PDB file of C-alpha atoms in Angstrom:
ATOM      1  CA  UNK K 423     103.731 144.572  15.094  1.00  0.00           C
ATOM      2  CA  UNK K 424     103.446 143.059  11.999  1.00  0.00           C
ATOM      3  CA  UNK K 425     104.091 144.364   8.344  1.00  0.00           C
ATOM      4  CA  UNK K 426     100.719 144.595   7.769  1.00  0.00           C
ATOM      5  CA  UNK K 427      99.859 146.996  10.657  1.00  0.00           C
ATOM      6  CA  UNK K 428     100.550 150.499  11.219  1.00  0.00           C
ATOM      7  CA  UNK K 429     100.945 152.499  14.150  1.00  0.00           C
ATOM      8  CA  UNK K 430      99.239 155.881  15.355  1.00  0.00           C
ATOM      9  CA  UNK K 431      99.957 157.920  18.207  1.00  0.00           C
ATOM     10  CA  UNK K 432      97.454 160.926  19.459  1.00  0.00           C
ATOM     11  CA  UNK K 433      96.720 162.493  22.463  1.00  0.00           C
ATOM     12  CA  UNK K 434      93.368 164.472  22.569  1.00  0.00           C
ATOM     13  CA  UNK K 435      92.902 164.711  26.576  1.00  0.00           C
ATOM     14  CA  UNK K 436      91.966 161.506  28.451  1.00  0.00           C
ATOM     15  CA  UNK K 437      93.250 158.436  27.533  1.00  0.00           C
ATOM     16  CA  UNK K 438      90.107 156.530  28.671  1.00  0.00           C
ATOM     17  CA  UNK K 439      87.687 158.393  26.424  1.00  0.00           C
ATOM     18  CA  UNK K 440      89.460 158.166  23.161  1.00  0.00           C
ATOM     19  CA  UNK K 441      90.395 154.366  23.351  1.00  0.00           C
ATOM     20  CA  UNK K 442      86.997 153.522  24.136  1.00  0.00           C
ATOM     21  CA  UNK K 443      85.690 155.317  20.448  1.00  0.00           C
ATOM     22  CA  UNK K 444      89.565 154.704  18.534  1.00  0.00           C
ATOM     23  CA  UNK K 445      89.013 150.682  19.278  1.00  0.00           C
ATOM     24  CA  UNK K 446      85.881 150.449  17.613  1.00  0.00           C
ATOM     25  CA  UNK K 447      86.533 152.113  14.115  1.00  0.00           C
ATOM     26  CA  UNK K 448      86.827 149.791  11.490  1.00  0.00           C
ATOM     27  CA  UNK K 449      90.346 148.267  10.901  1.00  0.00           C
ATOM     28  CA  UNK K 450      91.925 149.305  14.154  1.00  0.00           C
ATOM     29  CA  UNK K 451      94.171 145.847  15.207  1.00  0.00           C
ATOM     30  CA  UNK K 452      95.005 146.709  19.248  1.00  0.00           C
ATOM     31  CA  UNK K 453      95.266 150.052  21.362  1.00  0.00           C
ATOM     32  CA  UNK K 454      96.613 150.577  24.339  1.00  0.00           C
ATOM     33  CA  UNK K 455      96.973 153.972  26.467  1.00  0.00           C
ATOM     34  CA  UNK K 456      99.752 155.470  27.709  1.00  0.00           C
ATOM     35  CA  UNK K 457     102.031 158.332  27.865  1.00  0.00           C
ATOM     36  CA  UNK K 458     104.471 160.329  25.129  1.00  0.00           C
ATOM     37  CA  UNK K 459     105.936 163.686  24.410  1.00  0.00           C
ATOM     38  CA  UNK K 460     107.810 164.251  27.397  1.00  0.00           C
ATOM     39  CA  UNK K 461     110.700 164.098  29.302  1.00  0.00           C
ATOM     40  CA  UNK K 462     110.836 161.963  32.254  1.00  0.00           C
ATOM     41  CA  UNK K 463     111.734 157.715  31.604  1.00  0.00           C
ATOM     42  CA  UNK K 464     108.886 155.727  32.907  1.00  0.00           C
ATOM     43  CA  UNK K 465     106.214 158.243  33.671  1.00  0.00           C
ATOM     44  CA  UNK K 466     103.331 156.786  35.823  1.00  0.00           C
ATOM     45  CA  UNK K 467      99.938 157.878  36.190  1.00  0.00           C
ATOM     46  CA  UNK K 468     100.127 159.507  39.456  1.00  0.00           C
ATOM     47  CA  UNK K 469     103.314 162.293  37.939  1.00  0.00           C
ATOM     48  CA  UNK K 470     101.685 162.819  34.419  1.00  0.00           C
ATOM     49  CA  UNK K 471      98.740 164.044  35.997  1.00  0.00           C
ATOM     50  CA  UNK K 472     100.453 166.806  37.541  1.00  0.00           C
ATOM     51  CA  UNK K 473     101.583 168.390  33.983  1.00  0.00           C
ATOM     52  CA  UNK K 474     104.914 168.435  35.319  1.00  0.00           C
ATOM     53  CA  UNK K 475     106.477 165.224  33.006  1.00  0.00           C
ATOM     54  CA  UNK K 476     105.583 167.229  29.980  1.00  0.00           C
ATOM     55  CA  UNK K 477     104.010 164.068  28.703  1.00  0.00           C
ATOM     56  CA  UNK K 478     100.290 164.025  27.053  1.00  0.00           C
ATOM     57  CA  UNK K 479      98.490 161.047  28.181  1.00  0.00           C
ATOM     58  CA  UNK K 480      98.015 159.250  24.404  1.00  0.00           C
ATOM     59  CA  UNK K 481      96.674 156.330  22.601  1.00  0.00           C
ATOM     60  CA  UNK K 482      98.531 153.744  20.541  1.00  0.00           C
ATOM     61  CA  UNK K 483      96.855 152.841  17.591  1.00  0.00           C
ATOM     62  CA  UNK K 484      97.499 149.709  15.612  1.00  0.00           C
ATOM     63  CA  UNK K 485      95.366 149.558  12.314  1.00  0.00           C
ATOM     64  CA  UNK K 486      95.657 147.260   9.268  1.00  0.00           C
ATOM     65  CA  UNK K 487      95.893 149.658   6.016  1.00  0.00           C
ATOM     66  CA  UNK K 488      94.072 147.771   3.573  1.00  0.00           C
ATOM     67  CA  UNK K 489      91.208 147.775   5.957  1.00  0.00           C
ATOM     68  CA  UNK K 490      91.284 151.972   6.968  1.00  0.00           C
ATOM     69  CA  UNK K 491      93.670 154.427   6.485  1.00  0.00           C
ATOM     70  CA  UNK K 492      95.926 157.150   8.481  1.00  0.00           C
ATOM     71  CA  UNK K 493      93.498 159.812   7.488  1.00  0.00           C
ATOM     72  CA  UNK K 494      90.665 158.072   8.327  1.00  0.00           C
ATOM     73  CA  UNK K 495      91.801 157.431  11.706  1.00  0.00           C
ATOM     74  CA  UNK K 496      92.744 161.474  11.882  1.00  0.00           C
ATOM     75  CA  UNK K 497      88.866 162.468  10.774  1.00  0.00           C
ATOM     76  CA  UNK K 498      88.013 160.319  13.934  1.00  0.00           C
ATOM     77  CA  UNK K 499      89.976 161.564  16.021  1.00  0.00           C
ATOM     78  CA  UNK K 500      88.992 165.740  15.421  1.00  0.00           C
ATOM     79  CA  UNK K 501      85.459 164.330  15.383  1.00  0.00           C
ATOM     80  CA  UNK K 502      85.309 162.783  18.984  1.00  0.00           C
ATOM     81  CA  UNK K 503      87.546 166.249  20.385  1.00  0.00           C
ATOM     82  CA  UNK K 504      87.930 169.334  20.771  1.00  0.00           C
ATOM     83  CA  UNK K 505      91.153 170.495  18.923  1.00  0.00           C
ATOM     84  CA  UNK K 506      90.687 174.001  18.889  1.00  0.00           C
ATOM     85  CA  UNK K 507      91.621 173.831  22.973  1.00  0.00           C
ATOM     86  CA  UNK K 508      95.285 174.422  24.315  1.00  0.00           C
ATOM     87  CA  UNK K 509      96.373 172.281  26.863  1.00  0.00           C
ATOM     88  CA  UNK K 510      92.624 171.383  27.707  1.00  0.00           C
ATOM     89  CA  UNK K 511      89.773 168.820  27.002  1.00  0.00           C
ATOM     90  CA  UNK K 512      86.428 168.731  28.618  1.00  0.00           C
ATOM     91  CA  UNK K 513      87.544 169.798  32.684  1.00  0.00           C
ATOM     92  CA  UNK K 514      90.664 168.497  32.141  1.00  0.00           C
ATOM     93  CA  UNK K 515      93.236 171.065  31.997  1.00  0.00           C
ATOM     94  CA  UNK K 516      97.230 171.011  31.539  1.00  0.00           C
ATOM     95  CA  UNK K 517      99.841 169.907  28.851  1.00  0.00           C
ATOM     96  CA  UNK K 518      99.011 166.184  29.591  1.00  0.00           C
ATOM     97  CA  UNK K 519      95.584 166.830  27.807  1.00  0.00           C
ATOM     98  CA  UNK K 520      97.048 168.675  25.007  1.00  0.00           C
ATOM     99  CA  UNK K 521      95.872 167.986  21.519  1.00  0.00           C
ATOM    100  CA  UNK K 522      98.952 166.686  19.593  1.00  0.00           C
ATOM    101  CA  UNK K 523      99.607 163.974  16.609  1.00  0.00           C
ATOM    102  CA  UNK K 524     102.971 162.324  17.015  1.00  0.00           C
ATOM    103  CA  UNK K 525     103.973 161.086  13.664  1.00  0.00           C
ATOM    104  CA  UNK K 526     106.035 158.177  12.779  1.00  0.00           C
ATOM    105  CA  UNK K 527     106.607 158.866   8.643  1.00  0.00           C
ATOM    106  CA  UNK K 528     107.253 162.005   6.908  1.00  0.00           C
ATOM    107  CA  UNK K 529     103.846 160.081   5.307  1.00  0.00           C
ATOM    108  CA  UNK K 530     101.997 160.327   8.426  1.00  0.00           C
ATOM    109  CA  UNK K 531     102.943 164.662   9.085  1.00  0.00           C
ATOM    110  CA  UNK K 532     101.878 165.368   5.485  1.00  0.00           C
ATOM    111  CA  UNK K 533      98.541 163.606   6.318  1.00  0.00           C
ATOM    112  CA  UNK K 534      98.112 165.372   9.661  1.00  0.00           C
ATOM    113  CA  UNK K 535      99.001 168.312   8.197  1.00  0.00           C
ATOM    114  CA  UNK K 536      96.858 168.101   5.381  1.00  0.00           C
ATOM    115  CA  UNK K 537      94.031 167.298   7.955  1.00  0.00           C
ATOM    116  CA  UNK K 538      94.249 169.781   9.435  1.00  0.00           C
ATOM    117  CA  UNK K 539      94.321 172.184   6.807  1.00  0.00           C
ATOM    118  CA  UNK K 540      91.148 170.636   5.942  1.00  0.00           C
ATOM    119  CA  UNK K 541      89.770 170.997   9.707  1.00  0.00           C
ATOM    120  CA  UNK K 542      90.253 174.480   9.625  1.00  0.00           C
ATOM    121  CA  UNK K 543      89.129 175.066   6.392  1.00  0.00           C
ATOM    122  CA  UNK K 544      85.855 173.150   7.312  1.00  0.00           C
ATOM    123  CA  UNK K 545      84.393 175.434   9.570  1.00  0.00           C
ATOM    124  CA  UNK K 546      83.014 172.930  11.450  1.00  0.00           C
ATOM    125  CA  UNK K 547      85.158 173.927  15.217  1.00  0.00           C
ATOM    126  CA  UNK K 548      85.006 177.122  16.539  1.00  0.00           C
ATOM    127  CA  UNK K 549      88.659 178.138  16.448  1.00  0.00           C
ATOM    128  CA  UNK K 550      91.820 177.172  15.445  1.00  0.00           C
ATOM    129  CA  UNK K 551      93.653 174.299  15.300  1.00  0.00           C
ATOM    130  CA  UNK K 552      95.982 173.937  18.531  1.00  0.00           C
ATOM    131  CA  UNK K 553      96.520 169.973  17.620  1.00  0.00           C
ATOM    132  CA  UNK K 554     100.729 169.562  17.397  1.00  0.00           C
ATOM    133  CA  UNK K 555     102.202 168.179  15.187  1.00  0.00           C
ATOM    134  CA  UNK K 556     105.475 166.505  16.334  1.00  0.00           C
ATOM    135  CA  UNK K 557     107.643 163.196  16.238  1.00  0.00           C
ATOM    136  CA  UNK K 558     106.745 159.793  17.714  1.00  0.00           C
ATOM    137  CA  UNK K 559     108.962 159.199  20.892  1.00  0.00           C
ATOM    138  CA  UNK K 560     109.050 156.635  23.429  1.00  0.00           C
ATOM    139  CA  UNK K 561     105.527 155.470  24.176  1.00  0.00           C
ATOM    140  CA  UNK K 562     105.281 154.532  27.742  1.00  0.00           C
ATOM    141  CA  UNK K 563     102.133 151.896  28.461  1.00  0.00           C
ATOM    142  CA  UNK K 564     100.107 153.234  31.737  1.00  0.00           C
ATOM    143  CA  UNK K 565      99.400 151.550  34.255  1.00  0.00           C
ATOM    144  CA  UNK K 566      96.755 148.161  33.821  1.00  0.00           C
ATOM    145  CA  UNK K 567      93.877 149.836  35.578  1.00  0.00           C
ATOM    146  CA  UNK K 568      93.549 152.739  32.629  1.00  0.00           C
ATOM    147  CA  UNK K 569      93.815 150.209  30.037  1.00  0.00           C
ATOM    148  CA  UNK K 570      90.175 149.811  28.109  1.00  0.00           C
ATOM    149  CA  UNK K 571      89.235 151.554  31.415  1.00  0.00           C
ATOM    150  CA  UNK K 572      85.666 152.318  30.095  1.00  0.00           C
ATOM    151  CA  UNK K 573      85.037 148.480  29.249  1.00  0.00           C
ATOM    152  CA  UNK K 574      85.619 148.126  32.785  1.00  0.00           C
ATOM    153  CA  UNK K 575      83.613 150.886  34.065  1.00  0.00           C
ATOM    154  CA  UNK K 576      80.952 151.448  31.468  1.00  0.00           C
ATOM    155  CA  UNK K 577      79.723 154.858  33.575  1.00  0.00           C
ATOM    156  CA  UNK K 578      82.782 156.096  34.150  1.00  0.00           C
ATOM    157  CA  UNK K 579      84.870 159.332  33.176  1.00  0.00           C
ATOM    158  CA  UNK K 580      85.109 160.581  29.506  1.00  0.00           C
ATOM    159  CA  UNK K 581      84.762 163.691  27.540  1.00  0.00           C
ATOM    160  CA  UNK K 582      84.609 162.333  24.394  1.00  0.00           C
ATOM    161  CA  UNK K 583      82.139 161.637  21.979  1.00  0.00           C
ATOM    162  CA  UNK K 584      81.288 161.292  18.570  1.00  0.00           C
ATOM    163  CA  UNK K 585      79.168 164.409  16.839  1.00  0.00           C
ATOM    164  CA  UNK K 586      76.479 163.664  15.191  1.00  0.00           C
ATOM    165  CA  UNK K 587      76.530 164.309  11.353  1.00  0.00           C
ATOM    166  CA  UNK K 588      80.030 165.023  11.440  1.00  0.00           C
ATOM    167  CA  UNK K 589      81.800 164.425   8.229  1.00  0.00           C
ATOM    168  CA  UNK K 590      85.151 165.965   7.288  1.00  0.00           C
ATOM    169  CA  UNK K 591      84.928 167.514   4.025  1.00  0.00           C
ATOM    170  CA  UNK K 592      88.558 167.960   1.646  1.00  0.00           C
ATOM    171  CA  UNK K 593      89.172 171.458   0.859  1.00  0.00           C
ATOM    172  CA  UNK K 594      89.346 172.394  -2.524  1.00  0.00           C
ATOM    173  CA  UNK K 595      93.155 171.841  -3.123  1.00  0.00           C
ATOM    174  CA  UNK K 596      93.422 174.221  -6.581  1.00  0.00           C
ATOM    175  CA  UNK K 597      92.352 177.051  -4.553  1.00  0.00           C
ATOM    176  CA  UNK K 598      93.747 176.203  -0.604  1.00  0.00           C
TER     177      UNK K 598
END
């Protein structure tokens, strides 16, 4: 990775689903799917999906800063899921869907943190937050056949999606 690129890692359910939208926002570089958060070396598809690795199946954002930003990548990302869900997205269900921003700069958890703030401040899910907020670990790339899975299979599996009209508005800071 280069100097002029960044790095994001989210999970927000199925890996397949939020590549597919992530890839095609302005100023993202490369993604590639994969699993983080837990506690097994070398997790592969076929043990994450049991929820017993404790990893979230994630996405590995590269973007170039001067052409988006951390926050902008963040507004995305509670636009195309459902955040207000523990440990579920769509019909998936278990920790490896979970909702969770692992940060790599103090930089990057004030954002989040400030994001969400503003998510729950906005009204605009039904619920609370449940999106973590923890520390970047190992990211471990799954297996070839999930990567940019839904260029491959156009009709496949996802249960994300963009909402129409959706725009993030900053809370009023003076009074939050």
């Amino acid at each position: 990775m280069s100097a002029d690129v960044e790095r994001a890692v989210l999970a927000g359910g199925c890996f397949w689903g939020m590549q597919d939208l992530l890839r095609r926002h302005p100023g993202v570089v490369a993604t590639r799917v994969g699993y983080t958060g837990g506690d097994t070396d070398r997790p592969v598809y076929e043990t994450v999906k049991t929820g017993k690795t404790g990893h979230a199946e994630a996405i590995e954002i590269e973007f170039d800063p001067g052409k988006t930003d951390y926050r902008a990548i963040l507004e995305l990302f509670f636009q195309i899921h459902d955040p207000t869900t523990l440990d579920r997205q769509g019909n998936d269900v278990g920790s490896q869907y979970r909702s969770a921003i692992f940060y790599t700069t103090d930089e990057q958890r004030r954002i989040a943190e400030d994001t969400i703030a503003d998510v729950e401040a906005s009204g605009l899910w039904p619920g609370r937050v449940a999106t973590e907020i923890v520390p970047a670990g190992a990211f471990w790339q799954a297996e070839p056949v999930h990567q940019d899975y839904l260029e491959k299979y156009p009709n496949g599996y996802t249960c994300h999606f963009p909402r129409p009209n959706w725009t993030l508005p900053a809370r009023d800071k003076q009074t939050a």
